[in-house]
């Protein structure tokens, strides 16, 4: 049998919880003492959702490729047979953003399925199936800045290494180091959990492959950067004065111990 997960050190986790509340929780929502996440204002249907914060790309500084792919006009596509279904403002354009195509195609597929029910669904049932999301054209929330990444609630984060949207940081410990000090390459695919730094062991058992954030000359590989999420709040605190300083080793492990409890 595999070794069980080590017990949480409650004292350490409690200290980490305070640090997290001061430096991280404004972006990564956490449950309150009643188990409730911070919620959005009710939408026009009276429904609330877990509040999620997006951080603009220039502020977070992590690899830009994924966010930019979504909005890069050079990657716009010919809508072909979908043209008639596009929102008005895109109908006359030769090529349209991929994000618009994606929502149009998926929206139509869903709509078709919803209309196939026999007996037909009433409006209330359709809304329920759509998760009570309220479309923009009916006054729902405008899509956020797309050149941004999502700061998700970190529940279950201990089990989901490697970290960041591009899986470029092997452990929680390394994510709390200034980005210049993070490992530039490591093996992914291991299944042995490193319960101290929290991530998977970078072993080379034949089923793993090497992740590189830079090429042999040391130049960044587009899409693979492990930079960003570094500096004030991310890897630094102003705990005892107005001076910003890197987290101490002790504080890093306190934050990690707390994140294990999420
Ligand atoms: C200003 C907002 C902001 C603050 C403050 C912040 N984060 Fe984040 N965090 C983000 C965003 C945005 C991402 C996603 C970035 C990406 O994937 O490129 C992220 C990603 C992460 C991830 C990886 C999530 C995953 O699924 O791989 C962890 C872990 C994390 N943050 C922990 C922390 C901790 C711990 C702190 C405080 C010490 C903190 N963050 C402070 C915005 C923030």
GROMACS .gro file of C-alpha atoms and ligand atoms in nm:
model
  305
    1UNK     CA    1   0.000   0.000   0.000
    2UNK     CA    2   0.114   0.352  -0.074
    3UNK     CA    3   0.209   0.560   0.229
    4UNK     CA    4  -0.087   0.767   0.351
    5UNK     CA    5  -0.070   1.145   0.319
    6UNK     CA    6   0.108   1.303   0.616
    7UNK     CA    7  -0.107   1.474   0.879
    8UNK     CA    8  -0.153   1.848   0.847
    9UNK     CA    9   0.057   2.049   1.091
   10UNK     CA   10  -0.226   2.264   1.226
   11UNK     CA   11  -0.006   2.533   1.382
   12UNK     CA   12   0.180   2.585   1.057
   13UNK     CA   13  -0.142   2.580   0.853
   14UNK     CA   14  -0.300   2.841   1.082
   15UNK     CA   15  -0.006   3.076   1.021
   16UNK     CA   16  -0.032   3.007   0.649
   17UNK     CA   17  -0.401   3.092   0.659
   18UNK     CA   18  -0.321   3.440   0.795
   19UNK     CA   19  -0.058   3.497   0.526
   20UNK     CA   20  -0.298   3.373   0.259
   21UNK     CA   21  -0.572   3.607   0.380
   22UNK     CA   22  -0.332   3.903   0.361
   23UNK     CA   23  -0.163   3.825   0.031
   24UNK     CA   24  -0.364   3.586  -0.181
   25UNK     CA   25  -0.735   3.578  -0.092
   26UNK     CA   26  -0.819   3.902  -0.277
   27UNK     CA   27  -0.762   3.703  -0.596
   28UNK     CA   28  -0.811   3.338  -0.493
   29UNK     CA   29  -1.146   3.323  -0.312
   30UNK     CA   30  -1.168   3.095  -0.006
   31UNK     CA   31  -1.463   2.951   0.183
   32UNK     CA   32  -1.567   3.136   0.499
   33UNK     CA   33  -1.637   2.966   0.833
   34UNK     CA   34  -1.979   2.858   0.702
   35UNK     CA   35  -1.822   2.694   0.398
   36UNK     CA   36  -1.942   2.969   0.160
   37UNK     CA   37  -1.730   3.125  -0.114
   38UNK     CA   38  -1.757   3.500  -0.184
   39UNK     CA   39  -2.050   3.528  -0.426
   40UNK     CA   40  -2.144   3.766  -0.710
   41UNK     CA   41  -2.445   3.996  -0.687
   42UNK     CA   42  -2.763   3.815  -0.796
   43UNK     CA   43  -2.805   3.822  -1.176
   44UNK     CA   44  -3.142   3.924  -1.332
   45UNK     CA   45  -3.267   3.571  -1.257
   46UNK     CA   46  -3.175   3.611  -0.892
   47UNK     CA   47  -2.890   3.358  -0.914
   48UNK     CA   48  -2.548   3.409  -0.759
   49UNK     CA   49  -2.219   3.254  -0.862
   50UNK     CA   50  -1.884   3.204  -0.695
   51UNK     CA   51  -1.691   3.526  -0.747
   52UNK     CA   52  -1.387   3.467  -0.966
   53UNK     CA   53  -1.118   3.728  -1.031
   54UNK     CA   54  -0.934   3.765  -1.357
   55UNK     CA   55  -0.587   3.922  -1.350
   56UNK     CA   56  -0.478   4.115  -1.658
   57UNK     CA   57  -0.187   3.957  -1.842
   58UNK     CA   58   0.040   4.259  -1.795
   59UNK     CA   59  -0.016   4.238  -1.420
   60UNK     CA   60   0.025   3.863  -1.372
   61UNK     CA   61   0.315   3.834  -1.619
   62UNK     CA   62   0.276   3.460  -1.679
   63UNK     CA   63   0.321   3.311  -2.027
   64UNK     CA   64   0.116   3.523  -2.272
   65UNK     CA   65   0.060   3.270  -2.552
   66UNK     CA   66  -0.269   3.117  -2.437
   67UNK     CA   67  -0.439   3.448  -2.357
   68UNK     CA   68  -0.313   3.609  -2.678
   69UNK     CA   69  -0.415   3.315  -2.899
   70UNK     CA   70  -0.772   3.381  -2.805
   71UNK     CA   71  -0.771   3.743  -2.916
   72UNK     CA   72  -0.492   3.755  -3.178
   73UNK     CA   73  -0.651   3.898  -3.497
   74UNK     CA   74  -0.394   3.714  -3.710
   75UNK     CA   75  -0.566   3.392  -3.599
   76UNK     CA   76  -0.920   3.503  -3.688
   77UNK     CA   77  -1.115   3.250  -3.892
   78UNK     CA   78  -1.356   3.246  -4.186
   79UNK     CA   79  -1.695   3.163  -4.032
   80UNK     CA   80  -1.813   2.972  -4.341
   81UNK     CA   81  -2.161   2.827  -4.296
   82UNK     CA   82  -2.183   2.974  -3.945
   83UNK     CA   83  -2.189   3.333  -4.074
   84UNK     CA   84  -2.567   3.372  -4.041
   85UNK     CA   85  -2.557   3.275  -3.678
   86UNK     CA   86  -2.291   3.529  -3.573
   87UNK     CA   87  -2.377   3.827  -3.352
   88UNK     CA   88  -2.478   4.128  -3.574
   89UNK     CA   89  -2.152   4.320  -3.540
   90UNK     CA   90  -1.952   4.030  -3.689
   91UNK     CA   91  -2.181   3.934  -3.978
   92UNK     CA   92  -2.005   4.159  -4.234
   93UNK     CA   93  -1.650   4.069  -4.139
   94UNK     CA   94  -1.441   3.840  -4.362
   95UNK     CA   95  -1.280   3.679  -4.061
   96UNK     CA   96  -1.393   3.672  -3.701
   97UNK     CA   97  -1.218   3.611  -3.369
   98UNK     CA   98  -1.197   3.247  -3.266
   99UNK     CA   99  -1.361   3.320  -2.932
  100UNK     CA  100  -1.670   3.452  -3.112
  101UNK     CA  101  -1.678   3.143  -3.338
  102UNK     CA  102  -1.644   2.913  -3.040
  103UNK     CA  103  -1.933   3.067  -2.848
  104UNK     CA  104  -2.151   3.077  -3.162
  105UNK     CA  105  -2.090   2.712  -3.255
  106UNK     CA  106  -2.123   2.579  -2.901
  107UNK     CA  107  -2.430   2.799  -2.842
  108UNK     CA  108  -2.601   2.660  -3.153
  109UNK     CA  109  -2.518   2.299  -3.065
  110UNK     CA  110  -2.663   2.346  -2.718
  111UNK     CA  111  -2.970   2.529  -2.851
  112UNK     CA  112  -3.038   2.252  -3.103
  113UNK     CA  113  -3.023   1.986  -2.833
  114UNK     CA  114  -3.246   2.188  -2.603
  115UNK     CA  115  -3.505   2.220  -2.881
  116UNK     CA  116  -3.502   1.842  -2.940
  117UNK     CA  117  -3.672   1.757  -2.613
  118UNK     CA  118  -4.013   1.596  -2.634
  119UNK     CA  119  -4.223   1.723  -2.464
  120UNK     CA  120  -4.049   2.059  -2.526
  121UNK     CA  121  -3.869   2.224  -2.237
  122UNK     CA  122  -4.024   2.540  -2.100
  123UNK     CA  123  -3.812   2.855  -2.058
  124UNK     CA  124  -3.748   2.786  -1.692
  125UNK     CA  125  -3.612   2.438  -1.763
  126UNK     CA  126  -3.388   2.575  -2.040
  127UNK     CA  127  -3.246   2.836  -1.805
  128UNK     CA  128  -3.186   2.573  -1.542
  129UNK     CA  129  -2.996   2.356  -1.790
  130UNK     CA  130  -2.791   2.660  -1.893
  131UNK     CA  131  -2.688   2.706  -1.528
  132UNK     CA  132  -2.891   3.028  -1.503
  133UNK     CA  133  -2.629   3.217  -1.698
  134UNK     CA  134  -2.785   3.528  -1.838
  135UNK     CA  135  -2.682   3.617  -2.194
  136UNK     CA  136  -2.512   3.953  -2.264
  137UNK     CA  137  -2.780   4.054  -2.515
  138UNK     CA  138  -3.037   4.027  -2.236
  139UNK     CA  139  -2.838   4.244  -1.997
  140UNK     CA  140  -2.615   3.973  -1.847
  141UNK     CA  141  -2.258   4.045  -1.744
  142UNK     CA  142  -2.020   4.155  -2.020
  143UNK     CA  143  -1.735   3.914  -2.085
  144UNK     CA  144  -1.430   4.014  -1.879
  145UNK     CA  145  -1.103   4.135  -2.027
  146UNK     CA  146  -0.992   3.829  -2.222
  147UNK     CA  147  -0.624   3.919  -2.212
  148UNK     CA  148  -0.611   3.788  -1.860
  149UNK     CA  149  -0.584   3.468  -1.659
  150UNK     CA  150  -0.825   3.337  -1.400
  151UNK     CA  151  -0.733   3.324  -1.031
  152UNK     CA  152  -0.928   3.014  -0.943
  153UNK     CA  153  -1.017   2.913  -0.589
  154UNK     CA  154  -0.735   2.679  -0.490
  155UNK     CA  155  -0.940   2.388  -0.354
  156UNK     CA  156  -0.769   2.060  -0.434
  157UNK     CA  157  -0.455   2.243  -0.551
  158UNK     CA  158  -0.230   1.991  -0.368
  159UNK     CA  159  -0.324   1.728  -0.626
  160UNK     CA  160  -0.297   1.926  -0.950
  161UNK     CA  161   0.074   1.994  -1.013
  162UNK     CA  162   0.238   2.114  -1.231
  163UNK     CA  163   0.112   2.468  -1.178
  164UNK     CA  164   0.001   2.772  -1.377
  165UNK     CA  165  -0.217   2.746  -1.688
  166UNK     CA  166   0.073   2.600  -1.887
  167UNK     CA  167   0.195   2.357  -1.620
  168UNK     CA  168   0.534   2.527  -1.610
  169UNK     CA  169   0.601   2.522  -1.235
  170UNK     CA  170   0.654   2.179  -1.076
  171UNK     CA  171   0.565   2.250  -0.711
  172UNK     CA  172   0.383   2.497  -0.487
  173UNK     CA  173   0.718   2.566  -0.324
  174UNK     CA  174   0.867   2.682  -0.655
  175UNK     CA  175   0.564   2.898  -0.728
  176UNK     CA  176   0.641   3.087  -0.406
  177UNK     CA  177   1.001   3.151  -0.516
  178UNK     CA  178   1.081   3.461  -0.724
  179UNK     CA  179   1.031   3.353  -1.089
  180UNK     CA  180   1.403   3.391  -1.169
  181UNK     CA  181   1.480   3.117  -0.915
  182UNK     CA  182   1.237   2.856  -1.048
  183UNK     CA  183   1.362   2.539  -1.220
  184UNK     CA  184   1.372   2.585  -1.597
  185UNK     CA  185   1.313   2.219  -1.676
  186UNK     CA  186   1.170   1.915  -1.503
  187UNK     CA  187   1.015   1.579  -1.586
  188UNK     CA  188   0.637   1.560  -1.591
  189UNK     CA  189   0.431   1.242  -1.572
  190UNK     CA  190   0.552   1.111  -1.236
  191UNK     CA  191   0.287   0.991  -0.992
  192UNK     CA  192   0.484   1.011  -0.666
  193UNK     CA  193   0.362   1.305  -0.465
  194UNK     CA  194   0.625   1.525  -0.302
  195UNK     CA  195   0.425   1.608   0.008
  196UNK     CA  196   0.674   1.863   0.137
  197UNK     CA  197   0.705   2.099  -0.160
  198UNK     CA  198   0.374   1.970  -0.303
  199UNK     CA  199   0.398   1.852  -0.659
  200UNK     CA  200   0.496   1.532  -0.835
  201UNK     CA  201   0.850   1.395  -0.821
  202UNK     CA  202   1.039   1.472  -1.139
  203UNK     CA  203   1.137   1.110  -1.206
  204UNK     CA  204   1.248   0.962  -1.536
  205UNK     CA  205   1.069   0.629  -1.540
  206UNK     CA  206   1.022   0.607  -1.916
  207UNK     CA  207   0.663   0.731  -1.899
  208UNK     CA  208   0.764   1.089  -1.831
  209UNK     CA  209   0.885   1.366  -2.057
  210UNK     CA  210   1.105   1.667  -2.002
  211UNK     CA  211   0.931   2.002  -1.980
  212UNK     CA  212   1.156   2.290  -2.082
  213UNK     CA  213   1.078   2.656  -2.039
  214UNK     CA  214   1.389   2.757  -2.232
  215UNK     CA  215   1.567   2.606  -2.533
  216UNK     CA  216   1.928   2.480  -2.541
  217UNK     CA  217   2.055   2.835  -2.593
  218UNK     CA  218   1.861   2.953  -2.289
  219UNK     CA  219   1.601   3.143  -2.494
  220UNK     CA  220   1.240   3.126  -2.373
  221UNK     CA  221   1.020   2.872  -2.554
  222UNK     CA  222   0.694   3.047  -2.649
  223UNK     CA  223   0.409   2.900  -2.448
  224UNK     CA  224   0.637   2.744  -2.187
  225UNK     CA  225   0.752   3.040  -1.979
  226UNK     CA  226   0.749   2.989  -1.603
  227UNK     CA  227   0.781   3.362  -1.536
  228UNK     CA  228   0.522   3.578  -1.364
  229UNK     CA  229   0.305   3.535  -1.055
  230UNK     CA  230   0.612   3.684  -0.890
  231UNK     CA  231   0.677   3.997  -0.683
  232UNK     CA  232   0.444   4.188  -0.451
  233UNK     CA  233   0.190   3.956  -0.285
  234UNK     CA  234   0.277   3.660  -0.512
  235UNK     CA  235   0.625   3.590  -0.375
  236UNK     CA  236   0.672   3.890  -0.148
  237UNK     CA  237   0.502   4.029   0.160
  238UNK     CA  238   0.516   4.346   0.367
  239UNK     CA  239   0.437   4.157   0.683
  240UNK     CA  240   0.605   4.368   0.949
  241UNK     CA  241   0.681   4.703   0.782
  242UNK     CA  242   0.608   4.885   0.459
  243UNK     CA  243   0.908   4.720   0.296
  244UNK     CA  244   0.834   4.440   0.051
  245UNK     CA  245   1.052   4.132   0.096
  246UNK     CA  246   1.053   3.774  -0.030
  247UNK     CA  247   0.869   3.522   0.185
  248UNK     CA  248   1.101   3.346   0.427
  249UNK     CA  249   1.142   2.968   0.392
  250UNK     CA  250   0.924   2.929   0.700
  251UNK     CA  251   0.647   3.142   0.551
  252UNK     CA  252   0.658   2.948   0.223
  253UNK     CA  253   0.603   2.622   0.408
  254UNK     CA  254   0.326   2.782   0.617
  255UNK     CA  255   0.145   2.889   0.300
  256UNK     CA  256   0.196   2.542   0.152
  257UNK     CA  257   0.065   2.374   0.469
  258UNK     CA  258  -0.247   2.590   0.451
  259UNK     CA  259  -0.298   2.521   0.079
  260UNK     CA  260  -0.288   2.146   0.158
  261UNK     CA  261  -0.604   2.196   0.365
  262UNK     CA  262  -0.802   2.352   0.078
  263LIG     C1  263  -0.349   3.976  -0.816
  263LIG     C2  264  -0.410   3.843  -0.810
  263LIG     C3  265  -0.335   3.728  -0.747
  263LIG     C4  266  -0.271   3.724  -0.625
  263LIG     C5  267  -0.251   3.837  -0.524
  263LIG     C6  268  -0.224   3.588  -0.610
  263LIG     N1  269  -0.256   3.512  -0.720
  263LIG    FE1  270  -0.221   3.316  -0.744
  263LIG     N2  271  -0.287   3.327  -0.936
  263LIG     C7  272  -0.345   3.439  -0.993
  263LIG     C8  273  -0.375   3.410  -1.130
  263LIG     C9  274  -0.439   3.506  -1.229
  263LIG    C10  275  -0.330   3.278  -1.154
  263LIG    C11  276  -0.332   3.202  -1.287
  263LIG    C12  277  -0.206   3.239  -1.363
  263LIG    C13  278  -0.176   3.148  -1.482
  263LIG     O1  279  -0.224   3.033  -1.484
  263LIG     O2  280  -0.102   3.191  -1.570
  263LIG    C14  281  -0.278   3.229  -1.029
  263LIG    C15  282  -0.230   3.100  -1.008
  263LIG    C16  283  -0.197   3.048  -0.885
  263LIG    C17  284  -0.170   2.908  -0.858
  263LIG    C18  285  -0.169   2.798  -0.962
  263LIG    C19  286  -0.309   2.752  -0.990
  263LIG    C20  287  -0.314   2.635  -1.085
  263LIG     O3  288  -0.422   2.585  -1.111
  263LIG     O4  289  -0.208   2.592  -1.138
  263LIG    C21  290  -0.145   2.896  -0.723
  263LIG    C22  291  -0.111   2.770  -0.650
  263LIG    C23  292  -0.154   3.029  -0.668
  263LIG     N3  293  -0.188   3.118  -0.768
  263LIG    C24  294  -0.129   3.059  -0.535
  263LIG    C25  295  -0.122   3.189  -0.486
  263LIG    C26  296  -0.076   3.223  -0.354
  263LIG    C27  297  -0.032   3.123  -0.248
  263LIG    C28  298  -0.081   3.359  -0.344
  263LIG    C29  299  -0.038   3.446  -0.228
  263LIG    C30  300   0.091   3.419  -0.171
  263LIG    C31  301  -0.133   3.410  -0.471
  263LIG     N4  302  -0.156   3.304  -0.554
  263LIG    C32  303  -0.155   3.543  -0.498
  263LIG    C33  304  -0.371   3.560  -0.930
  263LIG    C34  305  -0.324   3.595  -0.805
   0.00000   0.00000   0.00000
